Tab-separated table of C-alpha atoms in Angstrom:
chain	number	residue	atom	x	y	z
A	1	UNK	CA	14.339	-52.061	-52.255
A	2	UNK	CA	14.650	-52.197	-48.445
A	3	UNK	CA	14.853	-55.761	-46.798
A	4	UNK	CA	15.383	-57.133	-43.111
A	5	UNK	CA	17.100	-60.912	-42.552
A	6	UNK	CA	16.829	-62.376	-38.992
A	7	UNK	CA	19.284	-65.040	-39.493
A	8	UNK	CA	17.914	-67.118	-36.903
A	9	UNK	CA	15.234	-68.687	-36.589
A	10	UNK	CA	14.834	-69.616	-33.209
A	11	UNK	CA	17.602	-69.242	-29.928
A	12	UNK	CA	17.914	-70.951	-26.920
A	13	UNK	CA	20.112	-69.738	-24.188
A	14	UNK	CA	19.873	-70.572	-20.432
A	15	UNK	CA	18.748	-68.144	-18.381
A	16	UNK	CA	21.468	-65.573	-16.927
A	17	UNK	CA	23.871	-66.472	-20.065
A	18	UNK	CA	24.620	-63.694	-22.596
A	19	UNK	CA	21.708	-63.473	-25.403
A	20	UNK	CA	22.612	-62.162	-28.638
A	21	UNK	CA	19.679	-61.910	-32.070
A	22	UNK	CA	21.180	-61.376	-35.368
A	23	UNK	CA	18.947	-58.547	-37.942
A	24	UNK	CA	21.195	-57.743	-41.533
A	25	UNK	CA	19.028	-54.914	-43.523
A	26	UNK	CA	19.366	-53.744	-47.066
A	27	UNK	CA	18.906	-50.160	-47.698
A	28	UNK	CA	19.655	-47.551	-50.679
A	29	UNK	CA	19.419	-44.816	-47.911
A	30	UNK	CA	20.110	-44.369	-44.293
A	31	UNK	CA	17.869	-46.024	-42.443
A	32	UNK	CA	15.938	-46.543	-39.157
A	33	UNK	CA	15.950	-49.482	-36.992
A	34	UNK	CA	14.192	-51.243	-34.757
A	35	UNK	CA	13.371	-54.151	-32.587
A	36	UNK	CA	10.166	-55.140	-31.445
A	37	UNK	CA	9.155	-57.759	-29.083
A	38	UNK	CA	6.360	-60.277	-28.956
A	39	UNK	CA	5.435	-62.003	-26.109
A	40	UNK	CA	2.241	-64.910	-26.879
A	41	UNK	CA	-0.464	-63.773	-27.744
A	42	UNK	CA	0.112	-60.236	-27.196
A	43	UNK	CA	0.752	-57.618	-29.387
A	44	UNK	CA	3.866	-55.688	-30.380
A	45	UNK	CA	6.208	-53.660	-27.886
A	46	UNK	CA	9.554	-51.548	-28.981
A	47	UNK	CA	12.973	-52.562	-27.396
A	48	UNK	CA	14.702	-49.735	-28.596
A	49	UNK	CA	15.129	-47.870	-32.011
A	50	UNK	CA	18.479	-46.507	-33.667
A	51	UNK	CA	17.789	-43.557	-35.590
A	52	UNK	CA	21.391	-41.997	-36.825
A	53	UNK	CA	21.991	-40.735	-34.089
A	54	UNK	CA	24.406	-43.367	-31.542
A	55	UNK	CA	24.872	-46.103	-33.127
A	56	UNK	CA	24.734	-48.333	-29.386
A	57	UNK	CA	21.292	-48.129	-28.941
A	58	UNK	CA	20.562	-48.640	-25.288
A	59	UNK	CA	16.540	-49.911	-25.054
A	60	UNK	CA	14.313	-51.582	-22.172
A	61	UNK	CA	15.077	-54.182	-19.825
A	62	UNK	CA	18.661	-54.477	-20.232
A	63	UNK	CA	18.619	-55.096	-24.187
A	64	UNK	CA	21.190	-52.955	-26.303
A	65	UNK	CA	21.518	-53.205	-30.462
A	66	UNK	CA	24.618	-51.585	-32.408
A	67	UNK	CA	24.075	-50.383	-35.883
A	68	UNK	CA	26.935	-51.365	-37.994
A	69	UNK	CA	26.784	-49.309	-41.086
A	70	UNK	CA	29.582	-51.334	-43.079
A	71	UNK	CA	28.368	-54.559	-42.188
A	72	UNK	CA	24.505	-53.655	-42.285
A	73	UNK	CA	23.985	-55.224	-39.176
A	74	UNK	CA	21.833	-54.035	-36.413
A	75	UNK	CA	22.073	-57.277	-33.836
A	76	UNK	CA	20.164	-57.184	-30.067
A	77	UNK	CA	22.281	-58.528	-26.949
A	78	UNK	CA	21.974	-58.613	-23.554
A	79	UNK	CA	24.635	-59.727	-21.484
A	80	UNK	CA	21.945	-62.134	-18.967
A	81	UNK	CA	18.967	-63.923	-20.027
A	82	UNK	CA	15.529	-63.789	-17.948
A	83	UNK	CA	13.107	-66.387	-17.973
A	84	UNK	CA	10.882	-63.138	-18.751
A	85	UNK	CA	13.004	-62.644	-22.139
A	86	UNK	CA	10.820	-65.378	-23.524
A	87	UNK	CA	8.986	-64.477	-26.603
A	88	UNK	CA	9.370	-63.658	-30.219
A	89	UNK	CA	11.867	-60.617	-31.497
A	90	UNK	CA	11.304	-58.544	-34.807
A	91	UNK	CA	13.748	-55.834	-36.539
A	92	UNK	CA	12.334	-53.484	-38.804
A	93	UNK	CA	13.490	-51.038	-41.171
A	94	UNK	CA	11.665	-47.560	-41.943
A	95	UNK	CA	13.580	-45.496	-45.107
A	96	UNK	CA	10.023	-43.323	-45.594
A	97	UNK	CA	12.431	-40.902	-47.497
A	98	UNK	CA	12.746	-43.571	-50.255
A	99	UNK	CA	10.464	-46.291	-50.086
A	100	UNK	CA	7.611	-43.878	-49.579
A	101	UNK	CA	6.517	-44.890	-45.882
A	102	UNK	CA	7.091	-49.153	-46.108
A	103	UNK	CA	7.800	-50.499	-41.965
A	104	UNK	CA	9.151	-53.872	-43.456
A	105	UNK	CA	9.399	-56.441	-40.906
A	106	UNK	CA	12.107	-59.190	-40.631
A	107	UNK	CA	10.635	-63.019	-40.060
A	108	UNK	CA	11.512	-62.914	-36.585
A	109	UNK	CA	13.349	-65.032	-33.957
A	110	UNK	CA	11.895	-66.930	-31.550
A	111	UNK	CA	14.111	-66.964	-27.774
A	112	UNK	CA	13.510	-68.932	-25.269
A	113	UNK	CA	15.303	-69.165	-21.955
A	114	UNK	CA	15.679	-72.524	-19.957
A	115	UNK	CA	15.883	-72.763	-16.612
B	1	UNK	CA	-5.343	-41.921	-24.162
B	2	UNK	CA	-6.550	-45.565	-26.038
B	3	UNK	CA	-3.607	-45.210	-29.380
B	4	UNK	CA	-4.266	-47.575	-31.187
B	5	UNK	CA	-7.597	-49.507	-31.729
B	6	UNK	CA	-8.555	-52.530	-33.353
B	7	UNK	CA	-11.964	-53.610	-34.094
B	8	UNK	CA	-13.025	-56.558	-34.007
B	9	UNK	CA	-11.078	-58.665	-31.514
B	10	UNK	CA	-11.847	-62.212	-33.023
B	11	UNK	CA	-14.316	-63.629	-35.805
B	12	UNK	CA	-15.000	-66.400	-37.587
B	13	UNK	CA	-16.014	-66.155	-41.313
B	14	UNK	CA	-17.014	-68.498	-43.379
B	15	UNK	CA	-15.611	-68.629	-47.267
B	16	UNK	CA	-16.795	-66.321	-49.318
B	17	UNK	CA	-18.222	-64.132	-47.039
B	18	UNK	CA	-17.151	-60.476	-46.686
B	19	UNK	CA	-16.309	-57.830	-43.927
B	20	UNK	CA	-13.987	-54.945	-42.732
B	21	UNK	CA	-11.435	-54.664	-39.505
B	22	UNK	CA	-11.636	-50.971	-38.405
B	23	UNK	CA	-8.358	-49.947	-37.017
B	24	UNK	CA	-8.896	-46.137	-34.754
B	25	UNK	CA	-5.959	-44.082	-33.712
B	26	UNK	CA	-5.727	-41.152	-31.425
B	27	UNK	CA	-2.634	-40.039	-31.835
B	28	UNK	CA	-2.799	-37.747	-34.566
B	29	UNK	CA	-0.362	-39.418	-36.736
B	30	UNK	CA	-0.259	-39.720	-40.597
B	31	UNK	CA	1.013	-43.048	-41.560
B	32	UNK	CA	-0.723	-46.319	-41.090
B	33	UNK	CA	-0.419	-49.872	-41.819
B	34	UNK	CA	-1.969	-53.023	-41.461
B	35	UNK	CA	0.057	-56.059	-41.379
B	36	UNK	CA	-1.229	-60.267	-41.409
B	37	UNK	CA	0.964	-62.119	-39.223
B	38	UNK	CA	1.421	-66.301	-40.484
B	39	UNK	CA	3.760	-68.792	-38.001
B	40	UNK	CA	7.308	-68.764	-39.103
B	41	UNK	CA	7.194	-65.584	-41.652
B	42	UNK	CA	7.029	-62.127	-39.111
B	43	UNK	CA	4.620	-59.549	-39.995
B	44	UNK	CA	4.074	-58.906	-44.010
B	45	UNK	CA	3.155	-55.718	-45.195
B	46	UNK	CA	-0.775	-55.421	-46.644
B	47	UNK	CA	-1.407	-52.355	-47.492
B	48	UNK	CA	-0.271	-48.987	-45.705
B	49	UNK	CA	-1.342	-45.075	-46.645
B	50	UNK	CA	0.594	-42.183	-45.894
B	51	UNK	CA	-1.914	-39.459	-45.165
B	52	UNK	CA	-5.623	-39.290	-45.570
B	53	UNK	CA	-7.306	-40.261	-49.147
B	54	UNK	CA	-3.962	-42.282	-49.754
B	55	UNK	CA	-3.257	-45.909	-49.415
B	56	UNK	CA	-0.800	-47.938	-51.229
B	57	UNK	CA	-0.448	-51.530	-51.793
B	58	UNK	CA	2.578	-53.424	-49.663
B	59	UNK	CA	3.826	-56.727	-50.006
B	60	UNK	CA	0.075	-58.764	-49.820
B	61	UNK	CA	-2.575	-56.915	-51.312
B	62	UNK	CA	-4.236	-59.622	-52.857
B	63	UNK	CA	-7.708	-60.248	-51.699
B	64	UNK	CA	-7.865	-57.169	-49.435
B	65	UNK	CA	-8.660	-53.779	-50.360
B	66	UNK	CA	-8.512	-50.414	-47.902
B	67	UNK	CA	-9.966	-46.946	-47.541
B	68	UNK	CA	-8.308	-44.362	-45.446
B	69	UNK	CA	-11.100	-41.840	-45.116
B	70	UNK	CA	-10.418	-40.236	-41.963
B	71	UNK	CA	-6.889	-39.498	-40.638
B	72	UNK	CA	-7.347	-41.731	-37.790
B	73	UNK	CA	-9.590	-44.257	-39.427
B	74	UNK	CA	-7.608	-47.139	-41.433
B	75	UNK	CA	-10.292	-50.157	-42.927
B	76	UNK	CA	-9.185	-52.926	-43.966
B	77	UNK	CA	-11.726	-55.215	-45.973
B	78	UNK	CA	-12.015	-58.793	-47.392
B	79	UNK	CA	-14.699	-58.632	-50.602
B	80	UNK	CA	-14.562	-62.750	-50.562
B	81	UNK	CA	-12.735	-64.375	-47.681
B	82	UNK	CA	-10.505	-67.435	-48.388
B	83	UNK	CA	-8.721	-69.987	-45.972
B	84	UNK	CA	-5.643	-68.718	-46.748
B	85	UNK	CA	-6.848	-65.197	-45.433
B	86	UNK	CA	-7.463	-67.300	-41.842
B	87	UNK	CA	-4.255	-65.017	-39.730
B	88	UNK	CA	-3.940	-62.654	-36.982
B	89	UNK	CA	-3.867	-58.798	-38.295
B	90	UNK	CA	-2.200	-56.309	-36.614
B	91	UNK	CA	-2.729	-52.799	-37.571
B	92	UNK	CA	-0.196	-49.479	-36.657
B	93	UNK	CA	0.322	-45.698	-36.749
B	94	UNK	CA	3.438	-43.837	-36.987
B	95	UNK	CA	4.661	-40.098	-37.300
B	96	UNK	CA	5.890	-39.154	-40.916
B	97	UNK	CA	9.408	-39.254	-39.487
B	98	UNK	CA	10.472	-42.215	-40.001
B	99	UNK	CA	12.540	-42.219	-36.610
B	100	UNK	CA	9.309	-42.487	-34.844
B	101	UNK	CA	7.997	-45.509	-33.634
B	102	UNK	CA	4.998	-47.336	-34.726
B	103	UNK	CA	2.415	-47.876	-31.958
B	104	UNK	CA	0.653	-51.409	-32.934
B	105	UNK	CA	-3.403	-52.568	-32.085
B	106	UNK	CA	-3.891	-55.686	-29.935
B	107	UNK	CA	-4.889	-57.186	-33.324
B	108	UNK	CA	-7.899	-59.703	-35.191
B	109	UNK	CA	-7.618	-62.718	-34.862
B	110	UNK	CA	-9.227	-63.612	-38.138
B	111	UNK	CA	-10.413	-67.514	-39.232
B	112	UNK	CA	-11.909	-68.480	-42.486
B	113	UNK	CA	-13.636	-71.270	-42.160
């Protein structure tokens, strides 16, 4: 069965420093992978997605993620954190051909950005 | 273009009461999902549907029922609400192809007292 593990429940960085949010997945087939962001008391917004094309994916607001099949990872990075990046981030896996339509979320990583 | 709309946005129920949450999408997407979000647990899949007239159980289906009589609507029902069902509920819709992003509603904050 497919699953997603976000390795850190909370990450704290200073403004202007790099961000790394880690995600490992388990899937029996070639999955699609997504990162979503949720600001406090808001809905979910797509940051980026991987769909078996380029392994380095660029998203909105300067975020990017690299799909590494050998490591079953899809870590999210940003070179320089901004105060507005403070939010909760979710890694999501979709493997509809083998899993009948399920869209599975990781537990989330809360990102804090210090001035 | 409204996307995905959830009704209601807030609700307080007494233990044992019933209610239905409505999710409506105007994107003609085949797949629809209901999740609950609790602190530290991410979004957990309750039920989902891959097309009109079909539903399937997710990770945490107990205490909930769903129906998809029309392609654009996905209803989540609580027959006898319990305090453990206090949560924020999100609906999502997406295309059948696995590479398509899911579009989410704004959420329903449910409190069971």
